Amino acid sequence: MSLSVIILAKNEEKNIQDCIESALFADEVLVIDDFSTDATVEIATKLGAKVYQHAMDGNWGAQQTYAIDVATTDWIFFLDADERIPEVLQQEIKAAVTINEKFAYQVPRLNHAMGEPLYHGGWYPDYGFHLMPRENFRVEGFVHPQFVHPYQARKLKNHLIHYTYSSWEQYFNKLNNYTRLAAEKNYNKGKHALFIRDIVLRPCFAFIKMYLLQSGWRDGRIGFILASFHFCYTMAKYVKLYALECDKGAKVCE
């Protein structure tokens, strides 16, 4: 059986080489590039990856489905540019593909923030679907895409390395973008933001859950910082939803 590793990328010149090099055990590496303006395409091509330029337009699900369509192999593995596949996981992936049992495999991720591994606070094992048969597979959704397939789920043992945040500037850029997209998604679903429930209480519970209930405190200073920022993230997405409603003259804002 054959395997494609699929990487979605835009302006990832700092990450793309290490990412691709960790995927070269596959039969093909596909980079779906959202018209990068840096050296991403040049680096990927030099390393032997097949590069397809395709506009994402904010739709992750459509971009991933496009990647599935252009893949030529029996199995696919989705890899983000800031992720790496350690050798032990490479071997486990190759074994699963060789056996060729039709499962959608979830893979754990060891996230890192500012170079520090995160084992607590809900950050680990952080399972997500990465390995699956290409046939009868598609992806739907903008912000948090959902895989649509007929296969039963199974988990691999070894984890990906995920360099989640390498700088605080990157973190806040993502926070601003993701909270906006989350607010728009909830608004389009007809959800409403209530001041006490959503803007006051939800952020407090988000902090308590990550820092205390999920033992984020065990990760030290970075655990406290990320739990505090999770408070901010939760508040921001509901404040933005509240603002969208107010812009449309919702009664909740009167």
C-alpha positions as a printed NumPy array, in Angstrom:
array([[  0.   ,   0.   ,   0.   ],
       [  1.168,   3.561,  -0.722],
       [  1.092,   6.694,   1.454],
       [  0.914,  10.444,   0.845],
       [  1.798,  12.972,   3.524],
       [ -0.218,  16.139,   2.929],
       [  0.948,  19.516,   4.24 ],
       [ -1.112,  22.701,   3.961],
       [  1.144,  25.735,   3.933],
       [  1.336,  29.476,   3.523],
       [  4.527,  31.443,   4.187],
       [  6.074,  28.599,   6.181],
       [  9.722,  28.988,   5.134],
       [ 10.836,  28.689,   8.762],
       [  9.054,  25.365,   9.257],
       [  8.661,  23.646,   5.923],
       [ 12.1  ,  22.025,   5.624],
       [ 12.048,  20.214,   8.966],
       [  8.424,  19.274,   8.386],
       [  9.039,  17.741,   4.957],
       [ 12.219,  15.977,   6.059],
       [ 10.227,  14.2  ,   8.775],
       [  7.768,  13.   ,   6.094],
       [ 10.151,  11.683,   3.442],
       [  9.504,   8.082,   4.483],
       [  6.186,   8.344,   2.589],
       [  5.722,   7.509,  -1.097],
       [  4.903,  11.141,  -1.851],
       [  4.832,  14.426,   0.043],
       [  2.237,  16.928,  -1.158],
       [  2.435,  20.597,  -0.199],
       [ -0.809,  22.466,  -0.848],
       [  0.412,  26.041,  -0.907],
       [ -1.909,  29.015,  -0.428],
       [  0.205,  31.22 ,  -2.738],
       [  3.076,  31.866,  -0.345],
       [  5.122,  35.024,  -0.867],
       [  8.238,  33.696,   0.871],
       [ 10.536,  30.767,   0.02 ],
       [  8.082,  28.017,   1.019],
       [  7.53 ,  26.714,  -2.517],
       [ 11.208,  26.867,  -3.425],
       [ 12.261,  24.911,  -0.335],
       [  9.511,  22.313,  -0.739],
       [ 10.318,  21.746,  -4.406],
       [ 14.026,  21.386,  -3.679],
       [ 13.275,  18.688,  -1.113],
       [ 11.274,  16.702,  -3.661],
       [  7.745,  17.494,  -2.518],
       [  4.954,  17.872,  -5.053],
       [  3.649,  21.433,  -4.729],
       [  0.122,  22.461,  -5.703],
       [ -0.875,  26.101,  -5.36 ],
       [ -4.514,  26.471,  -4.398],
       [ -6.296,  29.346,  -2.644],
       [ -7.645,  28.451,   0.787],
       [ -9.904,  31.503,   1.242],
       [-10.222,  30.685,   4.935],
       [-11.824,  27.287,   4.241],
       [ -9.628,  24.589,   5.794],
       [-12.084,  21.818,   5.   ],
       [-12.208,  22.629,   1.295],
       [ -8.413,  22.905,   1.152],
       [ -7.968,  19.5  ,   2.77 ],
       [-10.567,  17.94 ,   0.486],
       [ -8.701,  19.375,  -2.508],
       [ -5.516,  17.772,  -1.164],
       [ -7.24 ,  14.395,  -0.897],
       [ -8.393,  14.7  ,  -4.502],
       [ -4.893,  15.35 ,  -5.885],
       [ -3.219,  12.601,  -3.839],
       [ -2.394,   9.486,  -5.85 ],
       [ -1.909,   6.935,  -3.062],
       [ -4.029,   4.482,  -1.071],
       [ -3.492,   6.204,   2.293],
       [ -3.072,   9.813,   3.374],
       [ -1.53 ,  11.454,   6.428],
       [ -2.306,  15.08 ,   7.256],
       [  0.611,  17.023,   8.721],
       [  0.74 ,  20.707,   9.659],
       [  3.847,  22.704,   8.785],
       [  4.633,  23.155,  12.488],
       [  4.433,  19.408,  13.164],
       [  7.132,  16.74 ,  12.929],
       [  6.892,  12.939,  12.644],
       [  9.461,  11.243,  14.927],
       [ 11.078,   8.058,  13.662],
       [  9.13 ,   5.784,  16.035],
       [  5.87 ,   7.206,  14.699],
       [  7.109,   6.816,  11.116],
       [  7.558,   3.107,  11.75 ],
       [  4.115,   2.792,  13.316],
       [  2.496,   4.605,  10.377],
       [  4.255,   2.371,   7.841],
       [  3.109,  -0.72 ,   9.749],
       [ -0.531,   0.458,   9.758],
       [ -0.437,   1.201,   6.035],
       [  1.171,  -2.162,   5.26 ],
       [ -1.491,  -4.045,   7.216],
       [ -4.09 ,  -2.007,   5.279],
       [ -6.964,  -2.396,   7.724],
       [ -9.561,   0.256,   6.904],
       [ -9.482,   2.454,   9.995],
       [ -9.235,   6.2  ,  10.504],
       [ -6.284,   6.573,  12.857],
       [ -6.028,   9.183,  15.574],
       [ -2.531,  10.297,  16.509],
       [ -1.512,  11.927,  19.814],
       [  0.427,  15.213,  19.712],
       [  2.995,  16.537,  22.143],
       [  2.464,  20.281,  21.949],
       [  5.2  ,  22.809,  22.666],
       [  4.781,  26.462,  23.589],
       [  7.846,  28.711,  23.462],
       [  9.954,  25.554,  23.282],
       [  8.445,  23.944,  26.394],
       [  6.517,  20.623,  26.176],
       [  2.958,  20.649,  27.52 ],
       [  1.889,  17.446,  29.239],
       [ -1.035,  18.848,  31.225],
       [ -3.836,  21.4  ,  31.042],
       [ -5.659,  19.411,  28.365],
       [ -2.747,  19.794,  25.948],
       [ -1.75 ,  16.123,  25.938],
       [ -2.333,  13.63 ,  24.386],
       [ -4.387,  15.901,  22.08 ],
       [ -5.588,  13.165,  19.727],
       [ -6.589,  14.109,  16.197],
       [ -7.305,  12.226,  12.982],
       [ -4.216,  12.198,  10.766],
       [ -3.959,   8.814,   9.014],
       [ -6.751,   7.384,   6.9  ],
       [ -7.569,   5.6  ,   3.638],
       [ -7.938,   8.123,   0.814],
       [-11.06 ,   6.503,  -0.592],
       [-14.454,   7.822,   0.627],
       [-12.864,  10.582,   2.686],
       [-13.647,  14.3  ,   2.699],
       [-13.375,  17.235,   5.081],
       [-16.011,  19.816,   5.989],
       [-15.854,  23.042,   7.998],
       [-13.966,  26.327,   8.101],
       [-12.328,  26.86 ,  11.513],
       [-12.366,  23.347,  13.014],
       [-12.866,  20.958,  10.078],
       [-14.642,  17.637,  10.548],
       [-13.572,  14.472,   8.753],
       [-16.439,  12.69 ,   7.01 ],
       [-15.827,   8.983,   6.361],
       [-17.287,   5.501,   6.915],
       [-14.346,   4.1  ,   8.903],
       [-14.074,   3.123,  12.546],
       [-11.539,   5.039,  14.628],
       [ -8.35 ,   3.547,  16.033],
       [ -5.465,   5.192,  17.912],
       [ -1.743,   5.052,  17.248],
       [  0.576,   4.954,  20.263],
       [  3.433,   7.28 ,  19.317],
       [  2.984,  11.037,  19.165],
       [  3.616,  13.827,  16.707],
       [  5.733,  16.761,  17.821],
       [  3.759,  19.989,  17.468],
       [  5.464,  23.37 ,  17.839],
       [  2.211,  25.121,  18.656],
       [  3.538,  28.585,  19.459],
       [  7.078,  29.753,  18.805],
       [  6.457,  33.413,  19.743],
       [  3.885,  35.439,  21.608],
       [  3.258,  37.494,  18.491],
       [  2.221,  34.307,  16.715],
       [ -0.031,  33.375,  19.641],
       [ -1.88 ,  36.682,  19.676],
       [ -2.271,  36.708,  15.899],
       [ -3.9  ,  33.284,  16.091],
       [ -6.023,  34.315,  19.062],
       [ -7.368,  37.322,  17.178],
       [ -8.05 ,  35.322,  14.014],
       [ -9.562,  32.247,  15.674],
       [-11.838,  34.219,  17.997],
       [-13.158,  36.191,  15.03 ],
       [-13.835,  33.022,  13.046],
       [-15.433,  31.317,  16.067],
       [-17.709,  34.311,  16.654],
       [-18.771,  34.389,  13.009],
       [-19.426,  30.638,  13.027],
       [-21.58 ,  30.865,  16.172],
       [-23.43 ,  33.884,  14.826],
       [-24.231,  32.084,  11.578],
       [-25.581,  29.168,  13.644],
       [-27.936,  31.55 ,  15.426],
       [-26.205,  31.344,  18.8  ],
       [-26.429,  34.239,  21.259],
       [-23.93 ,  35.672,  23.764],
       [-25.31 ,  36.523,  27.19 ],
       [-23.198,  38.897,  29.239],
       [-23.167,  37.08 ,  32.605],
       [-23.197,  33.519,  31.318],
       [-20.823,  33.847,  28.394],
       [-18.627,  36.9  ,  28.963],
       [-18.26 ,  36.694,  32.762],
       [-18.682,  33.048,  33.792],
       [-17.435,  31.044,  30.807],
       [-13.91 ,  32.591,  30.82 ],
       [-13.585,  31.922,  34.568],
       [-14.55 ,  28.292,  34.122],
       [-12.173,  27.976,  31.153],
       [ -9.263,  29.046,  33.383],
       [-10.301,  26.78 ,  36.273],
       [-10.715,  23.802,  33.961],
       [ -7.32 ,  24.169,  32.269],
       [ -5.25 ,  25.217,  35.276],
       [ -6.841,  23.217,  38.111],
       [ -9.081,  20.426,  36.814],
       [ -6.686,  19.463,  33.991],
       [ -3.568,  20.112,  36.117],
       [ -2.096,  22.883,  33.961],
       [ -0.267,  24.042,  37.084],
       [  2.02 ,  21.026,  36.727],
       [  3.583,  22.602,  33.625],
       [  4.891,  25.501,  35.734],
       [  4.915,  29.108,  34.569],
       [  3.893,  28.308,  31.004],
       [  0.903,  26.373,  32.367],
       [ -0.332,  29.438,  34.263],
       [  0.252,  31.755,  31.301],
       [ -1.622,  29.529,  28.86 ],
       [ -4.532,  29.032,  31.249],
       [ -4.758,  32.809,  31.66 ],
       [ -4.722,  33.286,  27.91 ],
       [ -7.416,  30.613,  27.571],
       [ -9.502,  32.881,  29.813],
       [ -8.838,  35.724,  27.353],
       [ -9.581,  33.555,  24.319],
       [-12.915,  32.43 ,  25.721],
       [-13.943,  35.96 ,  26.638],
       [-12.813,  37.36 ,  23.284],
       [-14.849,  34.963,  21.151],
       [-18.03 ,  35.737,  23.099],
       [-17.36 ,  39.479,  23.168],
       [-16.982,  39.346,  19.385],
       [-20.202,  37.348,  19.068],
       [-21.922,  39.899,  21.333],
       [-20.586,  42.707,  19.135],
       [-21.868,  41.02 ,  15.978],
       [-25.308,  40.75 ,  17.522],
       [-25.236,  44.38 ,  18.616],
       [-24.257,  45.487,  15.123],
       [-27.415,  43.776,  13.864],
       [-29.582,  45.46 ,  16.504],
       [-30.148,  42.376,  18.696],
       [-32.398,  42.828,  21.711],
       [-29.717,  41.365,  23.999],
       [-27.72 ,  44.576,  23.518],
       [-30.523,  46.985,  24.426]])
